């Protein structure tokens, strides 16, 4: 079956008791047992809840994986995925990794005894260079944030599997509609469902999907034991988001493409980073591993931070805010906002300069968004 059909039907058959076509919100902490010997599917909602279960099976299907697990946030999902490691293990990841991921690597994993190395670039060779005998995981975010660089998931997976290394991919920026890392050889996919999967800026959530029974078992055990689970309402919101994922992603992409082209020739702009543009350094790779280019774009302004400030405060439709992937367009300064906690040196190393502006393109009319940006750019 096709993606949009799975998103609407699978894991979500009408409720067996009432026939409700929308999966009910099972707002119950516990479930009565028929007898002492009965082994019900659901008995306590930290371990399993029917609304969460519907979400977990739909997430697995959309990523073409065997097992899905839902979490209270994207970072909770990531932390759970990292439980397949143990002290003494080593991770290799890209230099342009999400700020929250960097914090987990440096402030949670490192003190626990797992070190992380950061590549010099998105190239496969750069990942190979940092592999050590104790490397147990390669953590990929492609497209990266905020530079939207692309890493070759298939090539990295081949390289990793020869050495018994697990490949995990944070697929938040594209969603499974545009990229399915498990089909490209990855072992684990992680999402912040807060972003495109929920899609309406009204819920915080995360997900882990894998087809590997052993990895799933470890992460599932951690989910139940540590308990960073989403409540039934939040699961329901993400389920509702998933039903329209295809049409939203297509529209986010079409508008992002329109704006990327319109901005490319603007005199105040030094660079437009969007994987769909021919000028993007990994455009060919993006085209081959992704089914679409997504709704995020980053621009660099010629006049640096003063210009960034004017643009950020000058837009009327684009809201100055963190996050991404919702129906409303957002604008942000990665250097000052999402990566604001890093030192100047850390930011320079990862190429996150102050002249960058990140745009999350929403579902408003493309021409209205273009006018809003052009008006704000005219004030620079
Ligand atoms: C937002 C985000 C996360 C973290 O997700 P939360 O839901 O905020 O915990 C992880 N990875 C990427 C790429 C993100 O954009």
PDB file of N, CA and C in Angstrom, residues 85-167:
ATOM      1  N   UNK A  85      24.194   1.558  23.611  1.00  0.00           N
ATOM      2  CA  UNK A  85      25.641   1.664  23.844  1.00  0.00           C
ATOM      3  C   UNK A  85      25.947   1.415  25.311  1.00  0.00           C
ATOM      4  N   UNK A  86      27.246   1.253  25.605  1.00  0.00           N
ATOM      5  CA  UNK A  86      27.646   1.113  27.004  1.00  0.00           C
ATOM      6  C   UNK A  86      28.934   1.909  27.239  1.00  0.00           C
ATOM      7  N   UNK A  87      29.232   2.224  28.504  1.00  0.00           N
ATOM      8  CA  UNK A  87      30.454   3.002  28.772  1.00  0.00           C
ATOM      9  C   UNK A  87      31.675   2.355  28.105  1.00  0.00           C
ATOM     10  N   UNK A  88      32.513   3.206  27.509  1.00  0.00           N
ATOM     11  CA  UNK A  88      33.678   2.703  26.766  1.00  0.00           C
ATOM     12  C   UNK A  88      33.453   2.729  25.260  1.00  0.00           C
ATOM     13  N   UNK A  89      32.183   2.787  24.849  1.00  0.00           N
ATOM     14  CA  UNK A  89      31.880   2.862  23.416  1.00  0.00           C
ATOM     15  C   UNK A  89      32.127   4.283  22.903  1.00  0.00           C
ATOM     16  N   UNK A  90      32.166   4.392  21.576  1.00  0.00           N
ATOM     17  CA  UNK A  90      32.473   5.670  20.933  1.00  0.00           C
ATOM     18  C   UNK A  90      31.482   5.917  19.801  1.00  0.00           C
ATOM     19  N   UNK A  91      31.127   7.197  19.632  1.00  0.00           N
ATOM     20  CA  UNK A  91      30.172   7.611  18.587  1.00  0.00           C
ATOM     21  C   UNK A  91      30.887   8.544  17.612  1.00  0.00           C
ATOM     22  N   UNK A  92      30.564   8.428  16.323  1.00  0.00           N
ATOM     23  CA  UNK A  92      30.994   9.431  15.353  1.00  0.00           C
ATOM     24  C   UNK A  92      29.743  10.121  14.826  1.00  0.00           C
ATOM     25  N   UNK A  93      29.768  11.445  14.811  1.00  0.00           N
ATOM     26  CA  UNK A  93      28.628  12.178  14.259  1.00  0.00           C
ATOM     27  C   UNK A  93      29.125  13.382  13.471  1.00  0.00           C
ATOM     28  N   UNK A  94      28.205  14.038  12.788  1.00  0.00           N
ATOM     29  CA  UNK A  94      28.569  15.184  11.947  1.00  0.00           C
ATOM     30  C   UNK A  94      28.789  16.429  12.778  1.00  0.00           C
ATOM     31  N   UNK A  95      29.572  17.356  12.243  1.00  0.00           N
ATOM     32  CA  UNK A  95      29.872  18.559  13.027  1.00  0.00           C
ATOM     33  C   UNK A  95      28.639  19.449  13.139  1.00  0.00           C
ATOM     34  N   UNK A  96      27.740  19.362  12.130  1.00  0.00           N
ATOM     35  CA  UNK A  96      26.583  20.262  12.108  1.00  0.00           C
ATOM     36  C   UNK A  96      25.360  19.563  12.706  1.00  0.00           C
ATOM     37  N   UNK A  97      25.562  18.928  13.866  1.00  0.00           N
ATOM     38  CA  UNK A  97      24.497  18.143  14.474  1.00  0.00           C
ATOM     39  C   UNK A  97      23.572  19.085  15.274  1.00  0.00           C
ATOM     40  N   UNK A  98      22.311  18.702  15.422  1.00  0.00           N
ATOM     41  CA  UNK A  98      21.321  19.487  16.177  1.00  0.00           C
ATOM     42  C   UNK A  98      21.874  19.851  17.568  1.00  0.00           C
ATOM     43  N   UNK A  99      21.634  21.086  18.015  1.00  0.00           N
ATOM     44  CA  UNK A  99      22.177  21.560  19.289  1.00  0.00           C
ATOM     45  C   UNK A  99      21.811  20.674  20.471  1.00  0.00           C
ATOM     46  N   UNK A 100      20.588  20.174  20.485  1.00  0.00           N
ATOM     47  CA  UNK A 100      20.144  19.289  21.575  1.00  0.00           C
ATOM     48  C   UNK A 100      20.862  17.941  21.539  1.00  0.00           C
ATOM     49  N   UNK A 101      21.201  17.491  20.329  1.00  0.00           N
ATOM     50  CA  UNK A 101      21.944  16.226  20.203  1.00  0.00           C
ATOM     51  C   UNK A 101      23.357  16.431  20.747  1.00  0.00           C
ATOM     52  N   UNK A 102      23.948  17.563  20.378  1.00  0.00           N
ATOM     53  CA  UNK A 102      25.296  17.900  20.862  1.00  0.00           C
ATOM     54  C   UNK A 102      25.315  17.922  22.392  1.00  0.00           C
ATOM     55  N   UNK A 103      24.278  18.507  22.979  1.00  0.00           N
ATOM     56  CA  UNK A 103      24.209  18.564  24.442  1.00  0.00           C
ATOM     57  C   UNK A 103      24.134  17.159  25.040  1.00  0.00           C
ATOM     58  N   UNK A 104      23.359  16.284  24.426  1.00  0.00           N
ATOM     59  CA  UNK A 104      23.272  14.905  24.931  1.00  0.00           C
ATOM     60  C   UNK A 104      24.646  14.221  24.837  1.00  0.00           C
ATOM     61  N   UNK A 105      25.319  14.399  23.680  1.00  0.00           N
ATOM     62  CA  UNK A 105      26.634  13.758  23.523  1.00  0.00           C
ATOM     63  C   UNK A 105      27.630  14.272  24.563  1.00  0.00           C
ATOM     64  N   UNK A 106      27.638  15.596  24.735  1.00  0.00           N
ATOM     65  CA  UNK A 106      28.669  16.189  25.596  1.00  0.00           C
ATOM     66  C   UNK A 106      28.319  16.173  27.081  1.00  0.00           C
ATOM     67  N   UNK A 107      27.051  16.387  27.399  1.00  0.00           N
ATOM     68  CA  UNK A 107      26.708  16.557  28.818  1.00  0.00           C
ATOM     69  C   UNK A 107      26.083  15.327  29.463  1.00  0.00           C
ATOM     70  N   UNK A 108      25.568  14.415  28.657  1.00  0.00           N
ATOM     71  CA  UNK A 108      25.038  13.168  29.237  1.00  0.00           C
ATOM     72  C   UNK A 108      25.926  11.970  28.920  1.00  0.00           C
ATOM     73  N   UNK A 109      26.270  11.806  27.644  1.00  0.00           N
ATOM     74  CA  UNK A 109      27.000  10.604  27.253  1.00  0.00           C
ATOM     75  C   UNK A 109      28.466  10.635  27.690  1.00  0.00           C
ATOM     76  N   UNK A 110      29.115  11.784  27.508  1.00  0.00           N
ATOM     77  CA  UNK A 110      30.552  11.847  27.836  1.00  0.00           C
ATOM     78  C   UNK A 110      30.802  11.547  29.324  1.00  0.00           C
ATOM     79  N   UNK A 111      30.072  12.204  30.249  1.00  0.00           N
ATOM     80  CA  UNK A 111      30.289  11.861  31.668  1.00  0.00           C
ATOM     81  C   UNK A 111      29.956  10.393  31.988  1.00  0.00           C
ATOM     82  N   UNK A 112      29.102   9.791  31.187  1.00  0.00           N
ATOM     83  CA  UNK A 112      28.706   8.391  31.391  1.00  0.00           C
ATOM     84  C   UNK A 112      29.759   7.422  30.825  1.00  0.00           C
ATOM     85  N   UNK A 113      30.720   7.982  30.047  1.00  0.00           N
ATOM     86  CA  UNK A 113      31.802   7.140  29.533  1.00  0.00           C
ATOM     87  C   UNK A 113      31.721   6.832  28.053  1.00  0.00           C
ATOM     88  N   UNK A 114      30.825   7.528  27.339  1.00  0.00           N
ATOM     89  CA  UNK A 114      30.754   7.344  25.878  1.00  0.00           C
ATOM     90  C   UNK A 114      31.198   8.648  25.220  1.00  0.00           C
ATOM     91  N   UNK A 115      32.317   8.579  24.478  1.00  0.00           N
ATOM     92  CA  UNK A 115      32.837   9.785  23.818  1.00  0.00           C
ATOM     93  C   UNK A 115      32.278   9.916  22.414  1.00  0.00           C
ATOM     94  N   UNK A 116      32.193  11.163  21.960  1.00  0.00           N
ATOM     95  CA  UNK A 116      31.715  11.426  20.597  1.00  0.00           C
ATOM     96  C   UNK A 116      32.755  12.226  19.836  1.00  0.00           C
ATOM     97  N   UNK A 117      33.021  11.830  18.591  1.00  0.00           N
ATOM     98  CA  UNK A 117      33.887  12.613  17.699  1.00  0.00           C
ATOM     99  C   UNK A 117      33.017  13.242  16.622  1.00  0.00           C
ATOM    100  N   UNK A 118      33.406  14.443  16.204  1.00  0.00           N
ATOM    101  CA  UNK A 118      32.648  15.179  15.191  1.00  0.00           C
ATOM    102  C   UNK A 118      33.474  15.268  13.918  1.00  0.00           C
ATOM    103  N   UNK A 119      32.838  15.002  12.783  1.00  0.00           N
ATOM    104  CA  UNK A 119      33.552  15.018  11.513  1.00  0.00           C
ATOM    105  C   UNK A 119      33.893  16.457  11.116  1.00  0.00           C
ATOM    106  N   UNK A 120      34.748  16.580  10.072  1.00  0.00           N
ATOM    107  CA  UNK A 120      35.075  17.913   9.551  1.00  0.00           C
ATOM    108  C   UNK A 120      34.081  18.339   8.498  1.00  0.00           C
ATOM    109  N   UNK A 121      33.395  17.367   7.915  1.00  0.00           N
ATOM    110  CA  UNK A 121      32.454  17.703   6.846  1.00  0.00           C
ATOM    111  C   UNK A 121      31.419  16.583   6.770  1.00  0.00           C
ATOM    112  N   UNK A 122      30.504  16.713   5.820  1.00  0.00           N
ATOM    113  CA  UNK A 122      29.433  15.738   5.642  1.00  0.00           C
ATOM    114  C   UNK A 122      29.879  14.528   4.800  1.00  0.00           C
ATOM    115  N   UNK A 123      31.126  14.573   4.284  1.00  0.00           N
ATOM    116  CA  UNK A 123      31.598  13.534   3.374  1.00  0.00           C
ATOM    117  C   UNK A 123      31.805  12.200   4.087  1.00  0.00           C
ATOM    118  N   UNK A 124      31.557  11.110   3.373  1.00  0.00           N
ATOM    119  CA  UNK A 124      31.724   9.764   3.927  1.00  0.00           C
ATOM    120  C   UNK A 124      33.152   9.563   4.454  1.00  0.00           C
ATOM    121  N   UNK A 125      34.142  10.055   3.709  1.00  0.00           N
ATOM    122  CA  UNK A 125      35.556   9.917   4.114  1.00  0.00           C
ATOM    123  C   UNK A 125      35.814  10.515   5.485  1.00  0.00           C
ATOM    124  N   UNK A 126      35.123  11.614   5.741  1.00  0.00           N
ATOM    125  CA  UNK A 126      35.339  12.296   7.013  1.00  0.00           C
ATOM    126  C   UNK A 126      34.813  11.438   8.160  1.00  0.00           C
ATOM    127  N   UNK A 127      33.723  10.714   7.919  1.00  0.00           N
ATOM    128  CA  UNK A 127      33.212   9.797   8.953  1.00  0.00           C
ATOM    129  C   UNK A 127      34.205   8.647   9.153  1.00  0.00           C
ATOM    130  N   UNK A 128      34.724   8.130   8.034  1.00  0.00           N
ATOM    131  CA  UNK A 128      35.656   7.002   8.100  1.00  0.00           C
ATOM    132  C   UNK A 128      36.887   7.369   8.924  1.00  0.00           C
ATOM    133  N   UNK A 129      37.327   8.609   8.741  1.00  0.00           N
ATOM    134  CA  UNK A 129      38.545   9.083   9.401  1.00  0.00           C
ATOM    135  C   UNK A 129      38.446   9.030  10.934  1.00  0.00           C
ATOM    136  N   UNK A 130      37.245   9.209  11.463  1.00  0.00           N
ATOM    137  CA  UNK A 130      37.090   9.293  12.917  1.00  0.00           C
ATOM    138  C   UNK A 130      36.713   7.970  13.585  1.00  0.00           C
ATOM    139  N   UNK A 131      36.571   6.916  12.788  1.00  0.00           N
ATOM    140  CA  UNK A 131      36.213   5.621  13.379  1.00  0.00           C
ATOM    141  C   UNK A 131      37.404   5.065  14.162  1.00  0.00           C
ATOM    142  N   UNK A 132      37.119   4.564  15.372  1.00  0.00           N
ATOM    143  CA  UNK A 132      38.150   3.954  16.230  1.00  0.00           C
ATOM    144  C   UNK A 132      37.767   2.512  16.469  1.00  0.00           C
ATOM    145  N   UNK A 133      38.669   1.738  17.074  1.00  0.00           N
ATOM    146  CA  UNK A 133      38.304   0.337  17.351  1.00  0.00           C
ATOM    147  C   UNK A 133      37.057   0.217  18.229  1.00  0.00           C
ATOM    148  N   UNK A 134      36.817   1.192  19.114  1.00  0.00           N
ATOM    149  CA  UNK A 134      35.654   1.094  20.010  1.00  0.00           C
ATOM    150  C   UNK A 134      34.428   1.864  19.495  1.00  0.00           C
ATOM    151  N   UNK A 135      34.479   2.308  18.229  1.00  0.00           N
ATOM    152  CA  UNK A 135      33.303   3.007  17.682  1.00  0.00           C
ATOM    153  C   UNK A 135      32.151   2.017  17.538  1.00  0.00           C
ATOM    154  N   UNK A 136      31.020   2.347  18.142  1.00  0.00           N
ATOM    155  CA  UNK A 136      29.863   1.442  18.103  1.00  0.00           C
ATOM    156  C   UNK A 136      28.661   2.059  17.401  1.00  0.00           C
ATOM    157  N   UNK A 137      28.712   3.384  17.192  1.00  0.00           N
ATOM    158  CA  UNK A 137      27.565   4.015  16.526  1.00  0.00           C
ATOM    159  C   UNK A 137      27.995   5.193  15.669  1.00  0.00           C
ATOM    160  N   UNK A 138      27.338   5.306  14.507  1.00  0.00           N
ATOM    161  CA  UNK A 138      27.451   6.533  13.711  1.00  0.00           C
ATOM    162  C   UNK A 138      26.078   7.186  13.763  1.00  0.00           C
ATOM    163  N   UNK A 139      26.059   8.444  14.181  1.00  0.00           N
ATOM    164  CA  UNK A 139      24.802   9.179  14.349  1.00  0.00           C
ATOM    165  C   UNK A 139      24.710  10.212  13.231  1.00  0.00           C
ATOM    166  N   UNK A 140      23.701  10.063  12.378  1.00  0.00           N
ATOM    167  CA  UNK A 140      23.574  10.972  11.233  1.00  0.00           C
ATOM    168  C   UNK A 140      22.357  11.872  11.352  1.00  0.00           C
ATOM    169  N   UNK A 141      22.539  13.098  10.941  1.00  0.00           N
ATOM    170  CA  UNK A 141      21.407  13.994  10.744  1.00  0.00           C
ATOM    171  C   UNK A 141      21.568  14.553   9.339  1.00  0.00           C
ATOM    172  N   UNK A 142      20.702  14.145   8.453  1.00  0.00           N
ATOM    173  CA  UNK A 142      20.803  14.586   7.059  1.00  0.00           C
ATOM    174  C   UNK A 142      19.418  14.819   6.497  1.00  0.00           C
ATOM    175  N   UNK A 143      19.124  16.030   6.029  1.00  0.00           N
ATOM    176  CA  UNK A 143      19.951  17.225   5.982  1.00  0.00           C
ATOM    177  C   UNK A 143      20.288  17.711   7.398  1.00  0.00           C
ATOM    178  N   UNK A 144      21.462  18.343   7.511  1.00  0.00           N
ATOM    179  CA  UNK A 144      21.914  18.780   8.824  1.00  0.00           C
ATOM    180  C   UNK A 144      21.295  20.145   9.161  1.00  0.00           C
ATOM    181  N   UNK A 145      21.511  20.544  10.403  1.00  0.00           N
ATOM    182  CA  UNK A 145      20.848  21.732  10.921  1.00  0.00           C
ATOM    183  C   UNK A 145      21.870  22.701  11.524  1.00  0.00           C
ATOM    184  N   UNK A 146      22.039  23.896  11.035  1.00  0.00           N
ATOM    185  CA  UNK A 146      21.214  24.606  10.042  1.00  0.00           C
ATOM    186  C   UNK A 146      21.785  24.625   8.620  1.00  0.00           C
ATOM    187  N   UNK A 147      22.911  23.929   8.359  1.00  0.00           N
ATOM    188  CA  UNK A 147      23.571  24.103   7.061  1.00  0.00           C
ATOM    189  C   UNK A 147      22.960  23.272   5.935  1.00  0.00           C
ATOM    190  N   UNK A 148      22.045  22.356   6.289  1.00  0.00           N
ATOM    191  CA  UNK A 148      21.340  21.525   5.305  1.00  0.00           C
ATOM    192  C   UNK A 148      22.307  20.765   4.401  1.00  0.00           C
ATOM    193  N   UNK A 149      23.371  20.232   5.032  1.00  0.00           N
ATOM    194  CA  UNK A 149      24.310  19.399   4.294  1.00  0.00           C
ATOM    195  C   UNK A 149      23.782  17.970   4.263  1.00  0.00           C
ATOM    196  N   UNK A 150      24.154  17.244   3.220  1.00  0.00           N
ATOM    197  CA  UNK A 150      23.607  15.908   3.016  1.00  0.00           C
ATOM    198  C   UNK A 150      24.713  14.870   3.202  1.00  0.00           C
ATOM    199  N   UNK A 151      24.415  13.824   3.965  1.00  0.00           N
ATOM    200  CA  UNK A 151      25.356  12.720   4.119  1.00  0.00           C
ATOM    201  C   UNK A 151      24.759  11.484   3.452  1.00  0.00           C
ATOM    202  N   UNK A 152      25.640  10.686   2.844  1.00  0.00           N
ATOM    203  CA  UNK A 152      25.219   9.511   2.081  1.00  0.00           C
ATOM    204  C   UNK A 152      24.905   8.355   3.049  1.00  0.00           C
ATOM    205  N   UNK A 153      23.627   8.133   3.316  1.00  0.00           N
ATOM    206  CA  UNK A 153      23.227   7.131   4.320  1.00  0.00           C
ATOM    207  C   UNK A 153      23.653   5.725   3.893  1.00  0.00           C
ATOM    208  N   UNK A 154      23.478   5.412   2.607  1.00  0.00           N
ATOM    209  CA  UNK A 154      23.837   4.084   2.109  1.00  0.00           C
ATOM    210  C   UNK A 154      25.351   3.835   2.246  1.00  0.00           C
ATOM    211  N   UNK A 155      26.154   4.808   1.832  1.00  0.00           N
ATOM    212  CA  UNK A 155      27.612   4.640   1.891  1.00  0.00           C
ATOM    213  C   UNK A 155      28.082   4.508   3.340  1.00  0.00           C
ATOM    214  N   UNK A 156      27.513   5.321   4.226  1.00  0.00           N
ATOM    215  CA  UNK A 156      27.897   5.254   5.644  1.00  0.00           C
ATOM    216  C   UNK A 156      27.466   3.905   6.225  1.00  0.00           C
ATOM    217  N   UNK A 157      26.284   3.425   5.841  1.00  0.00           N
ATOM    218  CA  UNK A 157      25.804   2.154   6.383  1.00  0.00           C
ATOM    219  C   UNK A 157      26.713   1.011   5.935  1.00  0.00           C
ATOM    220  N   UNK A 158      27.136   1.044   4.673  1.00  0.00           N
ATOM    221  CA  UNK A 158      28.028  -0.016   4.171  1.00  0.00           C
ATOM    222  C   UNK A 158      29.337  -0.015   4.966  1.00  0.00           C
ATOM    223  N   UNK A 159      29.877   1.177   5.110  1.00  0.00           N
ATOM    224  CA  UNK A 159      31.137   1.345   5.841  1.00  0.00           C
ATOM    225  C   UNK A 159      30.996   0.867   7.294  1.00  0.00           C
ATOM    226  N   UNK A 160      29.886   1.237   7.912  1.00  0.00           N
ATOM    227  CA  UNK A 160      29.673   0.916   9.330  1.00  0.00           C
ATOM    228  C   UNK A 160      29.470  -0.582   9.515  1.00  0.00           C
ATOM    229  N   UNK A 161      28.678  -1.188   8.653  1.00  0.00           N
ATOM    230  CA  UNK A 161      28.318  -2.590   8.867  1.00  0.00           C
ATOM    231  C   UNK A 161      29.509  -3.530   8.690  1.00  0.00           C
ATOM    232  N   UNK A 162      30.466  -3.133   7.849  1.00  0.00           N
ATOM    233  CA  UNK A 162      31.704  -3.928   7.724  1.00  0.00           C
ATOM    234  C   UNK A 162      32.445  -4.000   9.059  1.00  0.00           C
ATOM    235  N   UNK A 163      32.196  -2.996   9.889  1.00  0.00           N
ATOM    236  CA  UNK A 163      32.917  -2.910  11.173  1.00  0.00           C
ATOM    237  C   UNK A 163      32.004  -3.159  12.368  1.00  0.00           C
ATOM    238  N   UNK A 164      30.798  -3.632  12.126  1.00  0.00           N
ATOM    239  CA  UNK A 164      29.868  -3.928  13.229  1.00  0.00           C
ATOM    240  C   UNK A 164      29.370  -2.691  13.961  1.00  0.00           C
ATOM    241  N   UNK A 165      29.327  -1.575  13.243  1.00  0.00           N
ATOM    242  CA  UNK A 165      28.877  -0.306  13.855  1.00  0.00           C
ATOM    243  C   UNK A 165      27.404  -0.076  13.514  1.00  0.00           C
ATOM    244  N   UNK A 166      26.649   0.397  14.518  1.00  0.00           N
ATOM    245  CA  UNK A 166      25.220   0.691  14.330  1.00  0.00           C
ATOM    246  C   UNK A 166      25.075   2.076  13.710  1.00  0.00           C
ATOM    247  N   UNK A 167      24.165   2.197  12.733  1.00  0.00           N
ATOM    248  CA  UNK A 167      23.897   3.509  12.131  1.00  0.00           C
ATOM    249  C   UNK A 167      22.520   3.999  12.567  1.00  0.00           C
TER     250      UNK A 167
END
